[in-house]
Amino acid sequence: MNLVACESEKKAKTKTSMRQFIPYGRQWIDEEDIESVIEALRSDWLTTGPKVEEFEKSVADYVNAGYGVAVSSGTAGLHCAMHALGIGPGDEVIVPPMTFAATANCVIYTGAAPVFSDVDPETLLIDPIQAEEKITAKTKAIIGVDYAGQPCDWDELHKIAKKHNLFLVADGCHALGAKYKERKVGAIADMTVFSFHPVKHITTGEGGMIVTDKSDLAEKMRVFRNHGITTDHRQRETRGSWFYEMKFLGYNYRLSDLQCALGISQLQKLPERIARRQKIAGKYHGAFADLPWIKPLSVRKDVFHAYHLYVVRLNSKDCIMDRTSLFRELRSSGIGANVHYIPVHLHPFYTEHLGTRPGQCPVAETAYEQIISLPIYPGMTDADQGFVIDVLKGLIR
Ligand SMILES: *Cc1c(COP(=O)(O)O)cnc(C)c1O
C-alpha cells in the first residue's frame, strides 16, 4: 500500500510539475486565523486559559449541546467519552468497521472489547438492525460514525439504545455542522466527539471536543483530561490555593489556548466552508450521473451532509479499471485520491490480538475493494475540480 503510494507520488512529481498536487483534503487558514493565534501568544495564557472555555462554549452553542470539553485530539475525545460512561474490562461496545481505527481503539484503551457490526451497503453507515443483533449482556454502548459527513440513522439507534439500556456515542469527526432531521450532530447522541485535525472541517492543528447535554459526563471528562485532578491550574490561581487532589488515573489531554484561539476563529467560517463542500459534491454528482461505472454513496433525504469526504464506488463489472489501478493513475496525474477506510477489523493488531477475521463484515469488506475518496476541501477551485473530473472520465472510458 505504502509502496504503491510512494511510487505514484514520485511519478506525479515529474508529470505534474506545472500543476500543483491536489490533495483529498486540506485546511484553510486565513489572515484572521493567524491574527487570532498571535493575539493568544501575546496574552497571559498559552494553555488552560480563557480561550479554552470560549471555544468550548462556541462549539457547544453551534451544535445546540449543553457542554463542550476541549481535548488534544478526536482520539483523546473518544477515550474521554468511554471513560465517562464507565466502560471497562468485561464490557462490549458496538462499532462499525468502516471508520478510522481510533473509533475502536478507544474501547480497547479502557480494557473493554469493540464488537464490529456491519454497515449499510448504500451509505456505509452502521446498520441498526445488525447492530441490535450484536447486543449481549456485556454491551454498554454503541458508537455510531457519521461516515463521510452523513449522520447515521440515529432514530433507529435511539430506539435500540432505549430498549436495551445502552449509551449512544457519536463519532462525529466527519460531521461537524451536519444535521439529521433538522437536529445538529452534537445534539443527538449522549455524547458526540469532534476532531480538529487539519483535514477536518475546522482545525486547531491537533485537537478535539466532546459535546454533551449531561453535566456529570462533562465534569468527568474535564477531570480525566487533566490527570484525574479535580481543579486546574487557573482555578487554583484564582482561589489563591496550591491544594489539589488526584482522584483517579487520568491523562494530559488538554488543548492549549493557542489552539483554541485558532479554533474560535475557524468556527466562524464553518457554515460557508460547508456550503462550499456541498457545492463541490453537487458538481461531482452531476458529472457522474450518467456514468454507470461510478456510483457516489447514497445520501438520505432527511440529512444535511457535511461532506468531510466525497466517496464513490466503482462498479468493476462495467469498468475497465479496478480501484487500485485507478488510484495509481489518479496519483500519477497529481490527484490525491485516497481510500477511506481499510475496515478496522482487518488490521493486523485486530486479527492478532482480538481474533477478528475477514468475512466478519462482508458489506464493509466488499465496499473497501470498490471505494475511492476524491478530493474535496473548501479551498479547492472549480478548475481543480474540473481537472479531477476530466482525468477520471478520461481514465475509465
Ligand atoms: C479523524 C478521526 C478520528 C480521530 O481524530 P484525531 O483528532 O485525528 O485523533 C476519529 N474518528 C474518525 C472517524 C476520524 O475521521
Tab-separated table of C-alpha atoms and ligand atoms in Angstrom:
chain	number	residue	atom	x	y	z
A	1	MET	CA	0.000	0.000	0.000
A	2	ASN	CA	2.712	2.468	1.034
A	3	LEU	CA	4.925	1.394	-1.816
A	4	VAL	CA	2.183	1.995	-4.329
A	5	ALA	CA	1.527	5.470	-2.916
A	6	CYS	CA	5.222	6.292	-2.852
A	7	GLU	CA	5.937	5.328	-6.431
A	8	SER	CA	2.907	7.020	-7.858
A	9	GLU	CA	3.756	10.196	-5.959
A	10	LYS	CA	7.250	10.161	-7.486
A	11	LYS	CA	5.696	9.825	-10.931
A	12	ALA	CA	3.228	12.588	-10.045
A	13	LYS	CA	6.069	14.964	-9.296
A	14	THR	CA	7.568	14.556	-12.759
A	15	LYS	CA	4.295	14.521	-14.681
A	16	THR	CA	2.660	17.458	-12.963
A	17	SER	CA	5.466	19.888	-12.476
A	18	MET	CA	3.176	22.545	-13.984
A	19	ARG	CA	0.198	21.791	-11.796
A	20	GLN	CA	0.068	21.608	-8.014
A	21	PHE	CA	-0.768	18.276	-6.442
A	22	ILE	CA	-4.466	18.230	-5.495
A	23	PRO	CA	-4.830	16.559	-2.081
A	24	TYR	CA	-8.001	14.743	-0.947
A	25	GLY	CA	-8.443	17.211	1.880
A	26	ARG	CA	-6.736	20.296	3.189
A	27	GLN	CA	-7.057	23.003	5.844
A	28	TRP	CA	-7.944	26.605	5.074
A	29	ILE	CA	-6.139	29.168	7.218
A	30	ASP	CA	-6.760	32.879	6.597
A	31	GLU	CA	-5.194	36.067	7.981
A	32	GLU	CA	-7.833	36.378	10.724
A	33	ASP	CA	-6.915	32.926	11.973
A	34	ILE	CA	-3.240	33.892	12.061
A	35	GLU	CA	-4.018	37.144	13.895
A	36	SER	CA	-6.042	35.257	16.497
A	37	VAL	CA	-3.140	32.967	17.288
A	38	ILE	CA	-0.698	35.877	17.500
A	39	GLU	CA	-3.050	37.623	19.924
A	40	ALA	CA	-3.170	34.498	22.084
A	41	LEU	CA	0.635	34.291	22.015
A	42	ARG	CA	0.804	37.834	23.408
A	43	SER	CA	-1.720	37.100	26.175
A	44	ASP	CA	-1.110	35.756	29.692
A	45	TRP	CA	-2.369	32.315	28.861
A	46	LEU	CA	-0.809	29.863	26.460
A	47	THR	CA	-2.812	26.955	27.832
A	48	THR	CA	-5.873	26.321	30.019
A	49	GLY	CA	-6.872	29.988	29.936
A	50	PRO	CA	-9.987	31.859	28.794
A	51	LYS	CA	-9.797	30.707	25.162
A	52	VAL	CA	-10.482	27.102	26.136
A	53	GLU	CA	-13.826	27.950	27.745
A	54	GLU	CA	-14.709	30.323	24.936
A	55	PHE	CA	-14.036	27.667	22.307
A	56	GLU	CA	-15.966	25.043	24.275
A	57	LYS	CA	-18.945	27.332	24.570
A	58	SER	CA	-18.793	28.342	20.890
A	59	VAL	CA	-18.779	24.765	19.615
A	60	ALA	CA	-21.441	23.608	22.103
A	61	ASP	CA	-23.676	26.562	21.117
A	62	TYR	CA	-23.111	25.920	17.424
A	63	VAL	CA	-24.316	22.321	17.664
A	64	ASN	CA	-27.010	23.062	20.298
A	65	ALA	CA	-25.366	20.983	23.022
A	66	GLY	CA	-25.172	21.881	26.704
A	67	TYR	CA	-21.453	21.431	27.320
A	68	GLY	CA	-18.206	21.147	25.388
A	69	VAL	CA	-14.964	19.644	26.657
A	70	ALA	CA	-11.902	20.540	24.568
A	71	VAL	CA	-9.182	17.902	24.319
A	72	SER	CA	-5.911	17.339	22.500
A	73	SER	CA	-7.369	15.202	19.670
A	74	GLY	CA	-10.506	13.449	18.469
A	75	THR	CA	-8.951	10.211	19.671
A	76	ALA	CA	-8.467	11.670	23.174
A	77	GLY	CA	-12.115	12.749	22.990
A	78	LEU	CA	-13.253	9.207	22.232
A	79	HIS	CA	-11.167	7.908	25.151
A	80	CYS	CA	-12.700	10.547	27.470
A	81	ALA	CA	-16.185	9.531	26.328
A	82	MET	CA	-15.538	5.855	27.082
A	83	HIS	CA	-14.134	6.756	30.495
A	84	ALA	CA	-17.069	8.996	31.382
A	85	LEU	CA	-19.509	6.193	30.595
A	86	GLY	CA	-17.613	3.921	32.978
A	87	ILE	CA	-16.718	1.447	30.256
A	88	GLY	CA	-14.033	-1.027	31.326
A	89	PRO	CA	-12.842	-4.635	31.382
A	90	GLY	CA	-15.588	-7.148	30.615
A	91	ASP	CA	-17.714	-4.617	28.700
A	92	GLU	CA	-18.503	-4.578	24.997
A	93	VAL	CA	-19.075	-1.593	22.733
A	94	ILE	CA	-20.564	-1.958	19.251
A	95	VAL	CA	-18.686	-0.103	16.490
A	96	PRO	CA	-18.798	-0.089	12.681
A	97	PRO	CA	-15.739	-1.359	10.764
A	98	MET	CA	-15.895	1.388	8.106
A	99	THR	CA	-14.089	4.049	10.130
A	100	PHE	CA	-10.716	5.277	11.313
A	101	ALA	CA	-9.078	2.895	13.803
A	102	ALA	CA	-9.465	5.371	16.696
A	103	THR	CA	-13.226	4.644	16.908
A	104	ALA	CA	-12.493	1.077	18.025
A	105	ASN	CA	-9.116	1.707	19.693
A	106	CYS	CA	-10.752	3.926	22.336
A	107	VAL	CA	-12.773	0.946	23.545
A	108	ILE	CA	-9.596	-1.125	23.933
A	109	TYR	CA	-7.883	1.687	25.902
A	110	THR	CA	-10.412	1.073	28.686
A	111	GLY	CA	-9.941	-2.713	28.731
A	112	ALA	CA	-13.324	-3.316	27.063
A	113	ALA	CA	-13.860	-5.059	23.708
A	114	PRO	CA	-15.087	-3.460	20.485
A	115	VAL	CA	-17.648	-5.589	18.633
A	116	PHE	CA	-17.790	-4.883	14.907
A	117	SER	CA	-21.192	-4.560	13.315
A	118	ASP	CA	-21.511	-4.276	9.545
A	119	VAL	CA	-22.657	-1.238	7.573
A	120	ASP	CA	-25.458	-0.449	5.147
A	121	PRO	CA	-24.303	-1.077	1.543
A	122	GLU	CA	-25.775	2.173	0.191
A	123	THR	CA	-24.450	4.653	2.762
A	124	LEU	CA	-21.696	2.653	4.550
A	125	LEU	CA	-23.223	3.831	7.845
A	126	ILE	CA	-23.739	1.373	10.709
A	127	ASP	CA	-26.783	-0.813	10.047
A	128	PRO	CA	-29.077	-0.571	13.117
A	129	ILE	CA	-30.648	-3.990	12.510
A	130	GLN	CA	-27.324	-5.775	12.561
A	131	ALA	CA	-26.133	-3.662	15.494
A	132	GLU	CA	-29.098	-4.848	17.557
A	133	GLU	CA	-28.219	-8.465	16.755
A	134	LYS	CA	-24.740	-7.922	18.205
A	135	ILE	CA	-26.063	-6.882	21.638
A	136	THR	CA	-25.175	-9.191	24.536
A	137	ALA	CA	-25.427	-8.916	28.339
A	138	LYS	CA	-21.993	-7.260	28.235
A	139	THR	CA	-22.899	-4.489	25.770
A	140	LYS	CA	-22.711	-0.993	27.290
A	141	ALA	CA	-22.746	1.361	24.314
A	142	ILE	CA	-22.963	1.817	20.563
A	143	ILE	CA	-20.634	4.208	18.753
A	144	GLY	CA	-22.185	5.461	15.511
A	145	VAL	CA	-19.799	7.022	12.991
A	146	ASP	CA	-21.290	9.756	10.820
A	147	TYR	CA	-19.142	8.492	7.972
A	148	ALA	CA	-18.082	10.971	5.257
A	149	GLY	CA	-20.229	13.645	6.940
A	150	GLN	CA	-23.621	11.933	6.676
A	151	PRO	CA	-25.374	11.272	10.021
A	152	CYS	CA	-26.291	7.675	10.928
A	153	ASP	CA	-29.883	6.547	11.294
A	154	TRP	CA	-29.987	7.989	14.801
A	155	ASP	CA	-33.749	7.461	15.378
A	156	GLU	CA	-33.321	3.711	14.906
A	157	LEU	CA	-30.170	3.689	17.047
A	158	HIS	CA	-32.052	5.585	19.791
A	159	LYS	CA	-34.869	3.017	19.786
A	160	ILE	CA	-32.372	0.194	20.175
A	161	ALA	CA	-30.378	2.003	22.862
A	162	LYS	CA	-33.537	2.701	24.852
A	163	LYS	CA	-34.805	-0.861	24.568
A	164	HIS	CA	-31.504	-2.375	25.722
A	165	ASN	CA	-30.461	0.405	28.109
A	166	LEU	CA	-27.293	1.373	26.236
A	167	PHE	CA	-25.411	4.625	25.808
A	168	LEU	CA	-25.134	6.186	22.369
A	169	VAL	CA	-21.899	7.869	21.362
A	170	ALA	CA	-21.467	9.661	18.040
A	171	ASP	CA	-18.055	9.699	16.435
A	172	GLY	CA	-18.841	12.972	14.684
A	173	CYS	CA	-15.269	13.550	13.494
A	174	HIS	CA	-16.555	13.764	9.886
A	175	ALA	CA	-19.753	15.592	10.660
A	176	LEU	CA	-19.295	18.937	12.404
A	177	GLY	CA	-22.168	21.061	11.076
A	178	ALA	CA	-24.172	18.109	9.697
A	179	LYS	CA	-27.859	17.648	10.563
A	180	TYR	CA	-30.175	14.697	10.957
A	181	LYS	CA	-33.865	15.580	10.604
A	182	GLU	CA	-33.071	19.208	11.455
A	183	ARG	CA	-31.117	18.214	14.564
A	184	LYS	CA	-27.445	19.101	14.551
A	185	VAL	CA	-24.871	16.362	15.028
A	186	GLY	CA	-23.795	17.046	18.612
A	187	ALA	CA	-27.358	17.288	19.916
A	188	ILE	CA	-28.441	13.728	19.081
A	189	ALA	CA	-26.361	11.099	20.905
A	190	ASP	CA	-25.485	11.079	24.644
A	191	MET	CA	-22.041	12.328	23.652
A	192	THR	CA	-20.549	13.422	20.334
A	193	VAL	CA	-16.857	13.610	19.539
A	194	PHE	CA	-15.332	16.023	17.008
A	195	SER	CA	-11.780	16.218	15.638
A	196	PHE	CA	-9.896	19.354	14.634
A	197	HIS	CA	-7.185	17.627	12.631
A	198	PRO	CA	-6.239	19.718	9.539
A	199	VAL	CA	-8.271	17.616	7.080
A	200	LYS	CA	-11.467	18.012	9.144
A	201	HIS	CA	-13.995	20.868	8.856
A	202	ILE	CA	-12.180	23.218	11.206
A	203	THR	CA	-8.703	22.796	12.615
A	204	THR	CA	-6.627	23.568	15.694
A	205	GLY	CA	-3.588	21.699	14.310
A	206	GLU	CA	-4.395	18.726	16.521
A	207	GLY	CA	-7.450	18.869	18.728
A	208	GLY	CA	-10.875	17.562	19.538
A	209	MET	CA	-14.001	18.169	21.567
A	210	ILE	CA	-16.726	16.129	23.188
A	211	VAL	CA	-20.152	17.734	23.439
A	212	THR	CA	-22.985	16.514	25.661
A	213	ASP	CA	-26.103	17.732	27.465
A	214	LYS	CA	-25.185	15.845	30.624
A	215	SER	CA	-23.228	17.940	33.137
A	216	ASP	CA	-21.973	14.913	35.106
A	217	LEU	CA	-20.421	13.369	31.992
A	218	ALA	CA	-18.827	16.708	31.024
A	219	GLU	CA	-17.370	17.072	34.515
A	220	LYS	CA	-15.887	13.555	34.464
A	221	MET	CA	-14.228	14.291	31.131
A	222	ARG	CA	-12.783	17.606	32.373
A	223	VAL	CA	-11.073	15.801	35.231
A	224	PHE	CA	-9.977	12.892	33.015
A	225	ARG	CA	-8.237	15.248	30.543
A	226	ASN	CA	-6.237	16.735	33.421
A	227	HIS	CA	-4.594	13.666	35.049
A	228	GLY	CA	-7.655	12.930	37.186
A	229	ILE	CA	-7.004	16.149	39.145
A	230	THR	CA	-10.144	17.913	40.312
A	231	THR	CA	-9.030	21.532	39.818
A	232	ASP	CA	-6.981	23.048	37.026
A	233	HIS	CA	-4.082	25.475	37.312
A	234	ARG	CA	-6.221	28.515	36.514
A	235	GLN	CA	-8.860	27.657	39.099
A	236	ARG	CA	-6.188	27.292	41.804
A	237	GLU	CA	-4.642	30.603	40.759
A	238	THR	CA	-7.994	32.343	41.132
A	239	ARG	CA	-8.571	30.812	44.552
A	240	GLY	CA	-5.033	31.506	45.698
A	241	SER	CA	-4.559	27.889	46.688
A	242	TRP	CA	-1.897	25.255	45.976
A	243	PHE	CA	-4.063	22.369	47.057
A	244	TYR	CA	-5.300	19.769	44.603
A	245	GLU	CA	-6.309	16.141	44.661
A	246	MET	CA	-5.843	13.477	42.057
A	247	LYS	CA	-8.961	11.356	42.379
A	248	PHE	CA	-8.300	8.736	39.700
A	249	LEU	CA	-5.819	7.999	36.945
A	250	GLY	CA	-6.319	10.451	34.106
A	251	TYR	CA	-4.202	11.784	31.260
A	252	ASN	CA	-2.875	15.045	29.930
A	253	TYR	CA	-5.389	15.505	27.110
A	254	ARG	CA	-5.598	19.310	27.384
A	255	LEU	CA	-5.978	21.608	24.385
A	256	SER	CA	-3.942	24.842	24.583
A	257	ASP	CA	-5.228	28.429	24.465
A	258	LEU	CA	-3.215	28.957	21.278
A	259	GLN	CA	-5.102	26.148	19.601
A	260	CYS	CA	-8.471	27.240	20.973
A	261	ALA	CA	-7.854	30.780	19.652
A	262	LEU	CA	-7.390	29.254	16.203
A	263	GLY	CA	-10.480	27.080	16.658
A	264	ILE	CA	-12.694	30.048	17.634
A	265	SER	CA	-11.616	31.912	14.507
A	266	GLN	CA	-12.076	28.843	12.291
A	267	LEU	CA	-15.547	28.082	13.644
A	268	GLN	CA	-16.864	31.456	12.438
A	269	LYS	CA	-16.313	30.357	8.846
A	270	LEU	CA	-17.724	26.859	9.195
A	271	PRO	CA	-21.123	27.500	7.521
A	272	GLU	CA	-19.569	28.952	4.361
A	273	ARG	CA	-16.945	26.188	4.251
A	274	ILE	CA	-19.640	23.508	4.456
A	275	ALA	CA	-21.611	25.288	1.735
A	276	ARG	CA	-18.526	25.136	-0.491
A	277	ARG	CA	-18.075	21.415	0.256
A	278	GLN	CA	-21.717	20.800	-0.674
A	279	LYS	CA	-21.280	22.710	-3.903
A	280	ILE	CA	-18.256	20.603	-4.848
A	281	ALA	CA	-20.200	17.435	-4.018
A	282	GLY	CA	-23.098	18.636	-6.173
A	283	LYS	CA	-20.806	19.165	-9.131
A	284	TYR	CA	-19.322	15.674	-8.736
A	285	HIS	CA	-22.856	14.198	-8.519
A	286	GLY	CA	-23.788	15.930	-11.744
A	287	ALA	CA	-20.620	14.852	-13.550
A	288	PHE	CA	-21.077	11.192	-12.596
A	289	ALA	CA	-24.855	10.980	-13.034
A	290	ASP	CA	-24.724	9.291	-16.445
A	291	LEU	CA	-21.672	7.098	-15.846
A	292	PRO	CA	-22.694	3.534	-14.984
A	293	TRP	CA	-19.306	2.526	-13.558
A	294	ILE	CA	-19.052	5.199	-10.937
A	295	LYS	CA	-21.563	5.467	-8.137
A	296	PRO	CA	-21.445	8.088	-5.388
A	297	LEU	CA	-22.618	6.825	-1.971
A	298	SER	CA	-26.319	7.455	-1.412
A	299	VAL	CA	-27.477	10.368	0.667
A	300	ARG	CA	-30.710	10.011	2.652
A	301	LYS	CA	-33.321	12.710	2.158
A	302	ASP	CA	-33.563	13.798	5.784
A	303	VAL	CA	-29.900	14.728	6.270
A	304	PHE	CA	-27.772	17.817	5.831
A	305	HIS	CA	-24.483	16.295	4.671
A	306	ALA	CA	-21.266	17.968	5.861
A	307	TYR	CA	-19.110	16.239	3.170
A	308	HIS	CA	-15.883	15.646	5.011
A	309	LEU	CA	-15.258	13.055	2.268
A	310	TYR	CA	-16.609	12.509	-1.213
A	311	VAL	CA	-16.647	8.739	-1.664
A	312	VAL	CA	-17.577	6.903	-4.863
A	313	ARG	CA	-17.856	3.195	-5.569
A	314	LEU	CA	-16.549	1.646	-8.746
A	315	ASN	CA	-18.754	-0.873	-10.396
A	316	SER	CA	-15.982	-3.126	-11.613
A	317	LYS	CA	-18.236	-5.172	-13.920
A	318	ASP	CA	-18.734	-2.203	-16.261
A	319	CYS	CA	-15.399	-0.623	-15.607
A	320	ILE	CA	-12.174	-1.383	-17.430
A	321	MET	CA	-10.097	-0.389	-14.449
A	322	ASP	CA	-10.124	-1.689	-10.883
A	323	ARG	CA	-9.967	0.584	-7.875
A	324	THR	CA	-6.256	0.084	-7.159
A	325	SER	CA	-5.214	0.852	-10.760
A	326	LEU	CA	-7.478	3.891	-10.800
A	327	PHE	CA	-5.953	5.092	-7.530
A	328	ARG	CA	-2.454	4.755	-9.035
A	329	GLU	CA	-3.409	6.550	-12.233
A	330	LEU	CA	-5.032	9.413	-10.344
A	331	ARG	CA	-1.966	9.809	-8.134
A	332	SER	CA	0.309	9.854	-11.142
A	333	SER	CA	-1.836	12.643	-12.620
A	334	GLY	CA	-1.288	14.660	-9.459
A	335	ILE	CA	-4.650	13.904	-7.874
A	336	GLY	CA	-4.606	12.871	-4.233
A	337	ALA	CA	-7.293	10.234	-4.270
A	338	ASN	CA	-7.495	8.158	-1.112
A	339	VAL	CA	-9.319	5.173	0.352
A	340	HIS	CA	-11.452	5.553	3.485
A	341	TYR	CA	-11.185	3.032	5.044
A	342	ILE	CA	-9.476	-0.300	5.353
A	343	PRO	CA	-12.098	-1.973	7.591
A	344	VAL	CA	-10.720	-1.729	11.117
A	345	HIS	CA	-11.215	-5.416	11.952
A	346	LEU	CA	-8.799	-6.359	9.133
A	347	HIS	CA	-5.803	-4.540	10.628
A	348	PRO	CA	-3.098	-6.893	11.960
A	349	PHE	CA	-3.455	-5.625	15.531
A	350	TYR	CA	-7.115	-6.627	15.481
A	351	THR	CA	-6.715	-10.004	13.785
A	352	GLU	CA	-3.749	-10.915	16.006
A	353	HIS	CA	-4.979	-9.636	19.363
A	354	LEU	CA	-8.742	-9.676	19.071
A	355	GLY	CA	-9.155	-12.620	16.736
A	356	THR	CA	-11.168	-10.663	14.167
A	357	ARG	CA	-11.125	-12.077	10.649
A	358	PRO	CA	-12.076	-11.434	7.038
A	359	GLY	CA	-15.664	-12.404	6.320
A	360	GLN	CA	-16.906	-10.932	9.590
A	361	CYS	CA	-18.298	-7.751	7.994
A	362	PRO	CA	-18.837	-8.657	4.324
A	363	VAL	CA	-20.575	-5.417	3.302
A	364	ALA	CA	-17.712	-3.247	4.556
A	365	GLU	CA	-15.131	-5.629	3.108
A	366	THR	CA	-16.697	-5.612	-0.375
A	367	ALA	CA	-17.101	-1.835	-0.249
A	368	TYR	CA	-13.449	-1.482	0.716
A	369	GLU	CA	-12.426	-3.104	-2.594
A	370	GLN	CA	-14.511	-0.604	-4.586
A	371	ILE	CA	-14.384	2.766	-2.847
A	372	ILE	CA	-12.238	5.753	-3.598
A	373	SER	CA	-12.300	9.212	-1.989
A	374	LEU	CA	-11.989	12.110	-4.407
A	375	PRO	CA	-10.540	15.500	-3.438
A	376	ILE	CA	-12.948	17.782	-1.566
A	377	TYR	CA	-11.958	20.780	0.554
A	378	PRO	CA	-13.225	24.350	0.708
A	379	GLY	CA	-10.137	25.834	-0.944
A	380	MET	CA	-10.453	23.548	-3.970
A	381	THR	CA	-11.037	25.676	-7.075
A	382	ASP	CA	-13.527	24.963	-9.862
A	383	ALA	CA	-10.527	24.474	-12.162
A	384	ASP	CA	-9.037	21.865	-9.793
A	385	GLN	CA	-12.334	20.017	-9.706
A	386	GLY	CA	-12.782	20.226	-13.482
A	387	PHE	CA	-9.334	18.680	-13.864
A	388	VAL	CA	-10.202	15.818	-11.464
A	389	ILE	CA	-13.435	15.093	-13.357
A	390	ASP	CA	-11.732	15.206	-16.776
A	391	VAL	CA	-8.895	12.921	-15.698
A	392	LEU	CA	-11.338	10.466	-14.158
A	393	LYS	CA	-13.560	10.360	-17.217
A	394	GLY	CA	-10.525	10.023	-19.498
A	395	LEU	CA	-9.148	7.126	-17.495
A	396	ILE	CA	-12.253	4.943	-17.437
A	397	ARG	CA	-13.998	5.466	-20.702
B	1	LIG	C1	-10.093	11.955	12.425
B	1	LIG	C2	-10.911	10.891	13.043
B	1	LIG	C3	-10.722	10.447	14.364
B	1	LIG	C4	-9.551	10.859	15.199
B	1	LIG	O1	-9.340	12.178	15.326
B	1	LIG	P1	-7.878	12.730	15.670
B	1	LIG	O2	-8.153	14.166	16.000
B	1	LIG	O3	-7.024	12.554	14.466
B	1	LIG	O4	-7.370	11.969	16.841
B	1	LIG	C5	-11.610	9.528	14.875
B	1	LIG	N1	-12.619	9.028	14.148
B	1	LIG	C6	-12.810	9.400	12.870
B	1	LIG	C7	-13.962	8.807	12.127
B	1	LIG	C8	-11.953	10.321	12.274
B	1	LIG	O5	-12.137	10.667	10.991
